[in-house]
CSV table of N, CA and C in Angstrom, one decimal:
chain,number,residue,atom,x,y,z
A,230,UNK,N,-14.8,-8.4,58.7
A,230,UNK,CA,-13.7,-9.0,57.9
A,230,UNK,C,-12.4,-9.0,58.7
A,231,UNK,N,-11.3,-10.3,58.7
A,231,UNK,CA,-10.1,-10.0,59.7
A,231,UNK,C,-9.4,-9.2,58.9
A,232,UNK,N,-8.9,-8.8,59.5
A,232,UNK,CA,-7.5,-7.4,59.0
A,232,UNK,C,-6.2,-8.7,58.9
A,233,UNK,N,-5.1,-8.1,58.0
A,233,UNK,CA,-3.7,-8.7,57.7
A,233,UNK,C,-2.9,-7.8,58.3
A,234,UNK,N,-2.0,-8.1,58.4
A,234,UNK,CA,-0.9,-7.0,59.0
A,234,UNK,C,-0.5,-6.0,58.3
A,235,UNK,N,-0.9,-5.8,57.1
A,235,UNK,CA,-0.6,-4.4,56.3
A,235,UNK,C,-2.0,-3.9,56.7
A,236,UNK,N,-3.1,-4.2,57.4
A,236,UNK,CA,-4.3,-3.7,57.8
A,236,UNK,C,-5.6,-3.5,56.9
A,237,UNK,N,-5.1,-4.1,55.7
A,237,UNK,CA,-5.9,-3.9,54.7
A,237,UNK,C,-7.2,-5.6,55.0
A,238,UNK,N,-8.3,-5.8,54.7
A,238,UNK,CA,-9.4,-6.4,54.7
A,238,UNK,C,-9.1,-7.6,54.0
A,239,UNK,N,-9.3,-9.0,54.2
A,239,UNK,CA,-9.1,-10.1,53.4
A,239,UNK,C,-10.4,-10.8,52.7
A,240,UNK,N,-10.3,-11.3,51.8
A,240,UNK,CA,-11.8,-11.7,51.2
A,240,UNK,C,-12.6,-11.1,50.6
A,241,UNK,N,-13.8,-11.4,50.6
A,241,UNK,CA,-15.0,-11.3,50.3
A,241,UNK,C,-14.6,-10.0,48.8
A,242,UNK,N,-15.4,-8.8,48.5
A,242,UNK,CA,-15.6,-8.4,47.0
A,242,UNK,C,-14.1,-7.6,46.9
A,243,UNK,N,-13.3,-7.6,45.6
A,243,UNK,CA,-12.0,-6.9,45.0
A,243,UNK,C,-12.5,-5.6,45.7
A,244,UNK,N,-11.5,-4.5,46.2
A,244,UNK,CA,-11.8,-3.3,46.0
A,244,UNK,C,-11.2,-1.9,45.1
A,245,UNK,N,-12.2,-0.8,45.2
A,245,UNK,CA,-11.8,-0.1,44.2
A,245,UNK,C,-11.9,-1.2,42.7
A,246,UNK,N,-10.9,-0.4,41.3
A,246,UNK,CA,-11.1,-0.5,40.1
A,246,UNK,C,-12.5,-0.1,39.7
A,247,UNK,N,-13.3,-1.8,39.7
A,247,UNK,CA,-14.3,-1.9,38.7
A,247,UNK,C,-15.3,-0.7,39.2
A,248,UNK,N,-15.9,-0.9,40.2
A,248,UNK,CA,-16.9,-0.3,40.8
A,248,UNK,C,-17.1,1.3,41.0
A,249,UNK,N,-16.0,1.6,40.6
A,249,UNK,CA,-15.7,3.1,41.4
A,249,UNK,C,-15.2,3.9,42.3
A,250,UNK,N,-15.1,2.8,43.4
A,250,UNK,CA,-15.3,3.3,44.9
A,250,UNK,C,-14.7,2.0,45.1
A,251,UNK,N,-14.4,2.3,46.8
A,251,UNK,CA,-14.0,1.6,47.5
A,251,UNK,C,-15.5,0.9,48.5
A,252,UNK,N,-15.7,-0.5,48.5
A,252,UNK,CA,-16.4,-1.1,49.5
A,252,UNK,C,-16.4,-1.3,50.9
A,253,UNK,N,-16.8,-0.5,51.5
A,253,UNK,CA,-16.4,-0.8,53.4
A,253,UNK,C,-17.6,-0.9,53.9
A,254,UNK,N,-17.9,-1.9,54.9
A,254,UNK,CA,-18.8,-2.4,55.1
A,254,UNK,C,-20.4,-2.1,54.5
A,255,UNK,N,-20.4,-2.6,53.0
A,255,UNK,CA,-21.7,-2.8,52.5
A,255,UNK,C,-22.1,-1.3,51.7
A,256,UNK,N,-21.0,0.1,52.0
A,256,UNK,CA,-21.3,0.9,51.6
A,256,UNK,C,-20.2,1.5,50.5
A,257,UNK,N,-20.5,1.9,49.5
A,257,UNK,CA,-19.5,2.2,48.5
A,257,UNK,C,-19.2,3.8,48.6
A,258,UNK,N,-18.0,3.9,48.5
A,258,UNK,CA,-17.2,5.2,48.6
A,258,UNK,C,-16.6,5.9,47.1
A,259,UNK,N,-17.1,6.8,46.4
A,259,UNK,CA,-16.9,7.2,45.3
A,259,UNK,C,-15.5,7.9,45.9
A,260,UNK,N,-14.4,7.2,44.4
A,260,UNK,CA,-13.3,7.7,44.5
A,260,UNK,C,-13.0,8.9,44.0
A,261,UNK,N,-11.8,10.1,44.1
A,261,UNK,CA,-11.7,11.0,43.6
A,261,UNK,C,-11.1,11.2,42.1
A,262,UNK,N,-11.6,11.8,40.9
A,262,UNK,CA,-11.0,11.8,40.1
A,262,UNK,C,-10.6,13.2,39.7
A,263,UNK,N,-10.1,13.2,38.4
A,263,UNK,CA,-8.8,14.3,37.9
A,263,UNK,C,-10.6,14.6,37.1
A,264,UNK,N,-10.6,16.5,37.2
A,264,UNK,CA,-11.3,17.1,36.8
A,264,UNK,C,-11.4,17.0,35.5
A,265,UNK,N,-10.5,17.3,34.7
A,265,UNK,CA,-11.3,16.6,33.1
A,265,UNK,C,-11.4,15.7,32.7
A,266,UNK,N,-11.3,14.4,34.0
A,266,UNK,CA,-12.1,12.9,33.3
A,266,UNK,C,-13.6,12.4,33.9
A,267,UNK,N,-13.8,13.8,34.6
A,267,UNK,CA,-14.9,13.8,35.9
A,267,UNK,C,-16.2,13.0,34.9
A,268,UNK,N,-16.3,13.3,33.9
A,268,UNK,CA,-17.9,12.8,33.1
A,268,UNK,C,-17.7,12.4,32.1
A,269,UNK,N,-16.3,11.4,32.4
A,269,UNK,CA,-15.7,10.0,31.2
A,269,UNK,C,-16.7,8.5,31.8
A,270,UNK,N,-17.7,8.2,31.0
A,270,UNK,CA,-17.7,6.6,31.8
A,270,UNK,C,-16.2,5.9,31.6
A,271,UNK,N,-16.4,4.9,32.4
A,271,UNK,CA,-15.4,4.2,32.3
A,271,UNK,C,-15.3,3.0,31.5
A,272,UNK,N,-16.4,2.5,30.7
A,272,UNK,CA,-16.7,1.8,29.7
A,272,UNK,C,-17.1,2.0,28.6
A,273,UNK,N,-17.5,1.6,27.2
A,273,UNK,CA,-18.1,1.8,26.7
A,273,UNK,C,-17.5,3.1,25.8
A,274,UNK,N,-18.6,3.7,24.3
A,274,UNK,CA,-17.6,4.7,23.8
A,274,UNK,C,-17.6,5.9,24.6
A,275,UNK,N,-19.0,6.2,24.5
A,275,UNK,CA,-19.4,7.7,25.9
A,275,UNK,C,-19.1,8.6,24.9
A,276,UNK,N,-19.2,10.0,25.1
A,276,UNK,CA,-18.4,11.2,24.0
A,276,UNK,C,-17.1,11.5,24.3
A,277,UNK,N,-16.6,12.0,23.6
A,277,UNK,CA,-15.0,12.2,23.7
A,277,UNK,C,-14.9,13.5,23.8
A,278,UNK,N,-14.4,13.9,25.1
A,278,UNK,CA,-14.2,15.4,25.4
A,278,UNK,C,-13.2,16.2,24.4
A,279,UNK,N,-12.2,15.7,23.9
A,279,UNK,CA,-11.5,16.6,22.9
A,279,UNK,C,-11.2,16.2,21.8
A,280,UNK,N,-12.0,15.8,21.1
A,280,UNK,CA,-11.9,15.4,19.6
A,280,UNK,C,-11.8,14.2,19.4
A,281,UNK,N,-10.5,13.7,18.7
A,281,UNK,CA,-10.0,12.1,18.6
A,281,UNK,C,-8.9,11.5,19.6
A,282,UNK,N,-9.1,12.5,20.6
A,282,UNK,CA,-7.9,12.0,21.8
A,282,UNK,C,-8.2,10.7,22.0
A,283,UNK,N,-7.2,9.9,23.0
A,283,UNK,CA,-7.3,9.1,24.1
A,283,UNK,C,-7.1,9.4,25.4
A,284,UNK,N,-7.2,8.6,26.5
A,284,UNK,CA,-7.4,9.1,27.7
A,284,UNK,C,-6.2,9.8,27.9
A,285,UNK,N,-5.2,9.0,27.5
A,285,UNK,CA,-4.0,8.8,27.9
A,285,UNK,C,-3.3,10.1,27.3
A,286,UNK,N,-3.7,10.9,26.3
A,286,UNK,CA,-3.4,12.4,26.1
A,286,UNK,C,-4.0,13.3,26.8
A,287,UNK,N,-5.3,12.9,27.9
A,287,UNK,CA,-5.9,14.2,29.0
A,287,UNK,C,-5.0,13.7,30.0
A,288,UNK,N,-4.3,13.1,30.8
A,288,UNK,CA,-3.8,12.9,32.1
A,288,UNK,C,-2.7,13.9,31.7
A,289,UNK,N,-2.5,14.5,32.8
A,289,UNK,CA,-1.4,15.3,33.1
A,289,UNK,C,0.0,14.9,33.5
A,290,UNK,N,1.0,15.7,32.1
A,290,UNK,CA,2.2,15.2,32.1
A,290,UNK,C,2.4,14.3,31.1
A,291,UNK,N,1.4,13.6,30.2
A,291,UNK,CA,1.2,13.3,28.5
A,291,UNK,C,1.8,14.1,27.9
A,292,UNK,N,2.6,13.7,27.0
A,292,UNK,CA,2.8,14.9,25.6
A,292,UNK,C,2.9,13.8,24.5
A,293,UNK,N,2.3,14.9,23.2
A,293,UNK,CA,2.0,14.7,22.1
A,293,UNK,C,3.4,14.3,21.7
A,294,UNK,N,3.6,13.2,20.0
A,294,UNK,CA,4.8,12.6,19.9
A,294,UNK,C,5.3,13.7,18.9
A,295,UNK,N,6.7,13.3,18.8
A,295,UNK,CA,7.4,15.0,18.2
A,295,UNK,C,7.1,14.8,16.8
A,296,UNK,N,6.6,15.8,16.1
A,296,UNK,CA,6.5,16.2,14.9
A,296,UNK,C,7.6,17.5,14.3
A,297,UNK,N,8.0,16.2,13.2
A,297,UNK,CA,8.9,17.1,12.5
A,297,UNK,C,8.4,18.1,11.5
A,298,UNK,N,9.7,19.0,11.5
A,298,UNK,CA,9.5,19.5,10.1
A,298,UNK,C,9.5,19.2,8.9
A,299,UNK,N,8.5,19.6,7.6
A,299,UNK,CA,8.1,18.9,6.7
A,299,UNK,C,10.0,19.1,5.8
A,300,UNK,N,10.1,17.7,5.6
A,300,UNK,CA,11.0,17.7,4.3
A,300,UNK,C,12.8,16.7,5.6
A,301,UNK,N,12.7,17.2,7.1
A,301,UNK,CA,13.4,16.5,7.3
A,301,UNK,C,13.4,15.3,7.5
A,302,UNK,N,12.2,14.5,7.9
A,302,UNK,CA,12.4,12.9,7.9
A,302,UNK,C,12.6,12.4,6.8
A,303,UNK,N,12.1,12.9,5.4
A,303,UNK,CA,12.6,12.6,4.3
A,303,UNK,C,14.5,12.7,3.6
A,304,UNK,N,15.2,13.3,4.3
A,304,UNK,CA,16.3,13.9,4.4
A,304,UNK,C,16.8,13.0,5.1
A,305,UNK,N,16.6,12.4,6.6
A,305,UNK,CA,17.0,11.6,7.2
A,305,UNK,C,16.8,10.1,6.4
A,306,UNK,N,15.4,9.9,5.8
A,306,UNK,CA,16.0,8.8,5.0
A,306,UNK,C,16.8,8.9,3.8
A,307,UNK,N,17.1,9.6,2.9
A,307,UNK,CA,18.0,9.7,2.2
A,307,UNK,C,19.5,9.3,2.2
A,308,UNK,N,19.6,10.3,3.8
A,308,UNK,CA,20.9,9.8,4.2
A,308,UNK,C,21.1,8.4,4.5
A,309,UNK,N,20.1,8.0,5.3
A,309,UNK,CA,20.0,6.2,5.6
A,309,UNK,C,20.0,5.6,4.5
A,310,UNK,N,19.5,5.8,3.2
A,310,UNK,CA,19.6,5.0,2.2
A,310,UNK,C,21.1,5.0,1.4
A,311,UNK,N,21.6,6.5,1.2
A,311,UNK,CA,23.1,6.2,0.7
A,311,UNK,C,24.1,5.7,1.7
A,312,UNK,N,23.9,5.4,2.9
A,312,UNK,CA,24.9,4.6,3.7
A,312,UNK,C,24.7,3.2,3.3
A,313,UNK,N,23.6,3.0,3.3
A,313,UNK,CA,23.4,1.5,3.1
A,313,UNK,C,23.5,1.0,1.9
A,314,UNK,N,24.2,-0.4,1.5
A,314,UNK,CA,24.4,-1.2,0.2
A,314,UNK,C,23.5,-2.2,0.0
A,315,UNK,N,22.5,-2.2,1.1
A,315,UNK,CA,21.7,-3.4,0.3
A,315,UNK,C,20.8,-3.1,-1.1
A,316,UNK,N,20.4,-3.9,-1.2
A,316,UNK,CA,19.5,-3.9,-2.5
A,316,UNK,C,18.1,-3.4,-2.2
A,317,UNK,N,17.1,-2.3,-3.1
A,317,UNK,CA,16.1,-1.6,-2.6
A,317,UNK,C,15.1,-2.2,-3.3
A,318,UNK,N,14.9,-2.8,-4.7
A,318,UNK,CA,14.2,-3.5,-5.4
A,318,UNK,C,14.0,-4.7,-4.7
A,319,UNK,N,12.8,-5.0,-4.7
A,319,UNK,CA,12.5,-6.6,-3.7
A,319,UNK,C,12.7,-7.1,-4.9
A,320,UNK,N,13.5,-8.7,-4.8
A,320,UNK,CA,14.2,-9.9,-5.4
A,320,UNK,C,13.4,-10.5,-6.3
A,321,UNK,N,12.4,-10.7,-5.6
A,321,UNK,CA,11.1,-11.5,-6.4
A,321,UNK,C,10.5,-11.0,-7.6
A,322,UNK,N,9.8,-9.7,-7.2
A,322,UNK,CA,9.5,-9.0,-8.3
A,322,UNK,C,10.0,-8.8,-9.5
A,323,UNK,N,11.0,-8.6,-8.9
A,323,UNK,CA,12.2,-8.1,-10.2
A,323,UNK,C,12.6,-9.4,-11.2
A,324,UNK,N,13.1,-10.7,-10.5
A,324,UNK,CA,12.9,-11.7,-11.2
A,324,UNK,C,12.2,-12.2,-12.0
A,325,UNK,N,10.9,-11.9,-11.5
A,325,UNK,CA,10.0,-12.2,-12.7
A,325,UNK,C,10.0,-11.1,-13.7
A,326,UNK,N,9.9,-10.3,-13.4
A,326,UNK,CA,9.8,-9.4,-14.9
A,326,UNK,C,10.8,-9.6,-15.7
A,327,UNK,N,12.6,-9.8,-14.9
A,327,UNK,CA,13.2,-10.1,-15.7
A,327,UNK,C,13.2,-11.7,-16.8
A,328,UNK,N,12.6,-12.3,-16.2
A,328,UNK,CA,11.9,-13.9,-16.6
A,328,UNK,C,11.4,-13.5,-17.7
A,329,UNK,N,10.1,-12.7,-17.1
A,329,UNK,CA,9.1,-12.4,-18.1
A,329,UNK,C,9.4,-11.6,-19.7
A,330,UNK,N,10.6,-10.6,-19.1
A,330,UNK,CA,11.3,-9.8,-20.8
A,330,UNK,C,11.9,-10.7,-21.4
A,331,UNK,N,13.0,-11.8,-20.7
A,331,UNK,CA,13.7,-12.9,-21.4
A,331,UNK,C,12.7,-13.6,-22.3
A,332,UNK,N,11.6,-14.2,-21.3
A,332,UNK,CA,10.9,-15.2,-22.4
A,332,UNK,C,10.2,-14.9,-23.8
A,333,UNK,N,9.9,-13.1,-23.8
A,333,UNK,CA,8.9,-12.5,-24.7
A,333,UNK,C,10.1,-12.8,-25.6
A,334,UNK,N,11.3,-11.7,-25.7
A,334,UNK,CA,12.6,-12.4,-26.6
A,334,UNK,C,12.7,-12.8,-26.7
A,335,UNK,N,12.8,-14.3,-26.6
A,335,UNK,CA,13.1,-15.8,-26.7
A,335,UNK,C,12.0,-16.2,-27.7
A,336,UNK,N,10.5,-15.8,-27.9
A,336,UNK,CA,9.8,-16.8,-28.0
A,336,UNK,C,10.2,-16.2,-29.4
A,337,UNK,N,10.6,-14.8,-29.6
A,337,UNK,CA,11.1,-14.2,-31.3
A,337,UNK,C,12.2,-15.0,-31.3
A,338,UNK,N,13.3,-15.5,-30.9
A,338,UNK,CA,14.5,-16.0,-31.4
A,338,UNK,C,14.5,-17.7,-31.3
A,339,UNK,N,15.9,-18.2,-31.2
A,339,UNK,CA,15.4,-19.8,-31.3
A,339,UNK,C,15.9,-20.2,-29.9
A,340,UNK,N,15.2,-20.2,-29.1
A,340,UNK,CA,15.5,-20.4,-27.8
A,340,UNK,C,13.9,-21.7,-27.6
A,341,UNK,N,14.0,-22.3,-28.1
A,341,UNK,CA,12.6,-23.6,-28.0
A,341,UNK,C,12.0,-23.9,-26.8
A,342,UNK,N,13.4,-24.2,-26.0
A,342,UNK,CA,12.6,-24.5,-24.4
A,342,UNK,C,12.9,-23.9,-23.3
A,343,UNK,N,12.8,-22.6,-23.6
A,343,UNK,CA,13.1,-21.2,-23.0
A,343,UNK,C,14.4,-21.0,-22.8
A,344,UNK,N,14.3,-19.7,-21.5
A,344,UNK,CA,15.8,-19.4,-20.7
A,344,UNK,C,15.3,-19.5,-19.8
A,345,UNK,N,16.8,-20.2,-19.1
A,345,UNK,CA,17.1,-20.6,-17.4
A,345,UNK,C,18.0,-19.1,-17.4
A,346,UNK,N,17.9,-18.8,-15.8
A,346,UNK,CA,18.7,-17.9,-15.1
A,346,UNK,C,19.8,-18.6,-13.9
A,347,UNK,N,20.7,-18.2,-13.8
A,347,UNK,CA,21.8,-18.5,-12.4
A,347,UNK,C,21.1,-17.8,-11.6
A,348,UNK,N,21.2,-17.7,-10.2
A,348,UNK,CA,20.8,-17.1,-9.2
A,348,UNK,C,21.7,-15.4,-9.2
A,349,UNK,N,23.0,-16.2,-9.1
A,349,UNK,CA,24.1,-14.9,-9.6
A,349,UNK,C,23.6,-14.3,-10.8
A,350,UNK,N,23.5,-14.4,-12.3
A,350,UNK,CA,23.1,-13.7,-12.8
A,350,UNK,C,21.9,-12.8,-12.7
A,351,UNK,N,21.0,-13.3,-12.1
A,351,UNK,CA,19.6,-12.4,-11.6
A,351,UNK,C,20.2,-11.1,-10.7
A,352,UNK,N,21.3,-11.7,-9.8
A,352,UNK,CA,21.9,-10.4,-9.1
A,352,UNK,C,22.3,-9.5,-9.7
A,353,UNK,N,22.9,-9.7,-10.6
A,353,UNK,CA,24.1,-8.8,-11.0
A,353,UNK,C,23.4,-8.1,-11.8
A,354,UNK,N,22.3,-8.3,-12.4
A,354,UNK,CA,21.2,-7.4,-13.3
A,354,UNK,C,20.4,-6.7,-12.4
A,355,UNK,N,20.1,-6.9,-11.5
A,355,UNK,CA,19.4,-5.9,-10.3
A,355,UNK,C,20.7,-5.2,-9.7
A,356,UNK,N,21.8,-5.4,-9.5
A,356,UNK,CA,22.9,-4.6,-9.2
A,356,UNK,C,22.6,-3.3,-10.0
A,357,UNK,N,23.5,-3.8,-11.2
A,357,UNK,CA,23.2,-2.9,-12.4
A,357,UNK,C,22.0,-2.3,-12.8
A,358,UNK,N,21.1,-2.6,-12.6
A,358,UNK,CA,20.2,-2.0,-12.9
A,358,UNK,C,19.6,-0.7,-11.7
A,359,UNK,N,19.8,-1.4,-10.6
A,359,UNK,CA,19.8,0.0,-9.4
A,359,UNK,C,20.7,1.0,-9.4
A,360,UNK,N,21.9,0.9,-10.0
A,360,UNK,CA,23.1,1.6,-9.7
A,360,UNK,C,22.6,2.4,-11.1
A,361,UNK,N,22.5,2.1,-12.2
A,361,UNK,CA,21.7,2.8,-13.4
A,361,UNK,C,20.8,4.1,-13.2
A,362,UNK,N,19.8,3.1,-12.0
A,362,UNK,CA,18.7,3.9,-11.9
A,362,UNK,C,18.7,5.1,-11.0
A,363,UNK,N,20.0,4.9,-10.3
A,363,UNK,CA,20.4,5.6,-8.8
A,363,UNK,C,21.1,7.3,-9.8
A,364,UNK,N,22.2,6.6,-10.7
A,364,UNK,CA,22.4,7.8,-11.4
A,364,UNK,C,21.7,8.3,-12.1
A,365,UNK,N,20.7,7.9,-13.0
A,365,UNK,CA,19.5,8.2,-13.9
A,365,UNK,C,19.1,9.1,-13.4
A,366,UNK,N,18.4,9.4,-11.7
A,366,UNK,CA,17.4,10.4,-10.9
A,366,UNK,C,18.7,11.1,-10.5
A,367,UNK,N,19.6,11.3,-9.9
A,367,UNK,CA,20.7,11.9,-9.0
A,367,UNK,C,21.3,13.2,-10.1
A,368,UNK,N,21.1,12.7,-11.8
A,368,UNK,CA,21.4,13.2,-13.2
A,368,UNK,C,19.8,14.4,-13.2
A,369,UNK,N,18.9,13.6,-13.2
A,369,UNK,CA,17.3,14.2,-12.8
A,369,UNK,C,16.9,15.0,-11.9
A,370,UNK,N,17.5,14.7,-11.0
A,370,UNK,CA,17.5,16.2,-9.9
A,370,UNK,C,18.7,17.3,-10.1
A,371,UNK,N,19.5,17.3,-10.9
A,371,UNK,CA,20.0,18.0,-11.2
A,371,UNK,C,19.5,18.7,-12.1
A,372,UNK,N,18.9,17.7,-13.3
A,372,UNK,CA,18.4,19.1,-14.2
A,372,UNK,C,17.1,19.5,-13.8
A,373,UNK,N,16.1,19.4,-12.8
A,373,UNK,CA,15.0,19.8,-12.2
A,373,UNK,C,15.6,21.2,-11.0
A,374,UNK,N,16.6,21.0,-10.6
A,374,UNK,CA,17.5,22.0,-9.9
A,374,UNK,C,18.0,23.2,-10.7
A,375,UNK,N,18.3,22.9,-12.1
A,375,UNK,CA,18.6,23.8,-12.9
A,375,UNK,C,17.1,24.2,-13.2
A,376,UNK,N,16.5,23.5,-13.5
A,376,UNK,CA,14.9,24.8,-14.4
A,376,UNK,C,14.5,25.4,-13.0
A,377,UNK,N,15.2,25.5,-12.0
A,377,UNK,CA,14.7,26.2,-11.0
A,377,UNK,C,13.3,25.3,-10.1
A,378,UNK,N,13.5,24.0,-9.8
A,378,UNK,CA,12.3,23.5,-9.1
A,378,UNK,C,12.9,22.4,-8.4
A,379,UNK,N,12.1,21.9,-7.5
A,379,UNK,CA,12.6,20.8,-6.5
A,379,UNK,C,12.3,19.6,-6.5
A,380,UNK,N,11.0,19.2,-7.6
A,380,UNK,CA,10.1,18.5,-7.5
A,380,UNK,C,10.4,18.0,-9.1
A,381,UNK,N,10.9,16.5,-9.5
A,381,UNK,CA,11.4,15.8,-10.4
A,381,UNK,C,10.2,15.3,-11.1
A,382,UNK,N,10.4,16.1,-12.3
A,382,UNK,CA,8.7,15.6,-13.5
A,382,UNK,C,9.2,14.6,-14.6
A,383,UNK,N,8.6,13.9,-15.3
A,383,UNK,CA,9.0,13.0,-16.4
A,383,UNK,C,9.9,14.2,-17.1
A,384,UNK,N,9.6,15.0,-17.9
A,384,UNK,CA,10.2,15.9,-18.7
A,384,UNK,C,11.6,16.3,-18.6
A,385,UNK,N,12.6,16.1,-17.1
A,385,UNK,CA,13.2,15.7,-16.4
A,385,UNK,C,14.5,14.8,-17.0
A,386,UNK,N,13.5,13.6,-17.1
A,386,UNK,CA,13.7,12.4,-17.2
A,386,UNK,C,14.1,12.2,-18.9
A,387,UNK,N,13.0,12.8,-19.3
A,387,UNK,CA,13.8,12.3,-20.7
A,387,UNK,C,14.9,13.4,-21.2
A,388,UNK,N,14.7,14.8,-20.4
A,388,UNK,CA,16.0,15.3,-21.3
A,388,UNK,C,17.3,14.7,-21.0
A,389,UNK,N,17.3,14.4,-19.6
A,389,UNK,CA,18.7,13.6,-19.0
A,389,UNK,C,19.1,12.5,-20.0
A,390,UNK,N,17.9,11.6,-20.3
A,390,UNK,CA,18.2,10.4,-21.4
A,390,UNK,C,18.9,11.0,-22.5
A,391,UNK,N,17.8,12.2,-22.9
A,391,UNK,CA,18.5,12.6,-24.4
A,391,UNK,C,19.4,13.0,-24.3
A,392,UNK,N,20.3,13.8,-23.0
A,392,UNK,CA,21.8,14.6,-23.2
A,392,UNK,C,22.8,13.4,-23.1
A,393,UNK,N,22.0,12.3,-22.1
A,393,UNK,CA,23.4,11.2,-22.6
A,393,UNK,C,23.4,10.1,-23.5
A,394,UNK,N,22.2,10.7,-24.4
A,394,UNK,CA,22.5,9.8,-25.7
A,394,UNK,C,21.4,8.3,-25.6
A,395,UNK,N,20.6,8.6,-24.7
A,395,UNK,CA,20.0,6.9,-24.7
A,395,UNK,C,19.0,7.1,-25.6
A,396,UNK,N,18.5,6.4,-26.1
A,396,UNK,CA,17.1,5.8,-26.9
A,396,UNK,C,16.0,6.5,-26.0
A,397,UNK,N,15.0,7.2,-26.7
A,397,UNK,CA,13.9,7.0,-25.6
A,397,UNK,C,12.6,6.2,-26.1
């Protein structure tokens, strides 16, 4: 084969990758590998030397991705959710149901050829109605903090309604 000026072989079969080895005249040269991938095929499933790894967690100098402690990523989103003003109820959803309670009403009252909504008005009922619901639970973990627990149960829920007077 001619040699190029970096001295490397031009033509004829790719070397190294697929094969294993390197090809020099007609004879293959098994390349060196890292001792615990020594009896990995290189295709195929083969057995998996440590459980549900991938390769890419035996090579050396890998590390596993950080695991938190239980309760802080929940805590980090909390905080991300009270900074932010958008709306948490998706649009859609909520529209129709409120469509859907208007028309059940309507079909009892004299409303003949239904209710239309403004786009604005659909908002401002999902406003209010998140901001409701934001104090509703915020009221709810407090009285779940008083019976001495961390974990918010229906029972919760309705004494908060009944101390501030709602209907249940």
């Amino acid at each position: 084969m001619p040699a190029t000026a970096t001295g490397l072989p031009t033509g004829g079969k790719s070397i190294g990758r697929k094969g294993g080895g390197k090809s020099i005249g007609g004879k293959t040269i098994a390349r060196k590998q890292h001792p615990r991938l020594a009896g990995k095929q290189a295709g195929g499933k083969g057995k998996q030397i440590h459980g549900k790894g991938n390769l890419n967690s035996l090579l050396p100098g890998s590390r596993k991705p950080r695991r938190w402690k239980p309760g802080t990523v929940a805590l980090r989103d909390i905080r991300k959710l009270q900074r932010s003003t958008e709306l948490l109820i998706r649009k859609l959803p909520f529209s129709r149901i409120v469509r859907e309670s208007a028309e059940q009403q309507a079909s009892m009252s004299a409303f003949p050829e239904g209710v239309k909504f403004q786009k604005q008005a659909i908002e401002a009922l999902q406003e209010a109605t998140e901001a409701y619901l934001v104090d509703l639970f915020a009221d709810t973990n407090l009285a779940a903090i008083h019976r001495k627990r961390q974990t918010v149960q229906p029972k919760d829920i309705q004494i908060t309604r009944r101390l501030r007077g709602e209907r249940t």
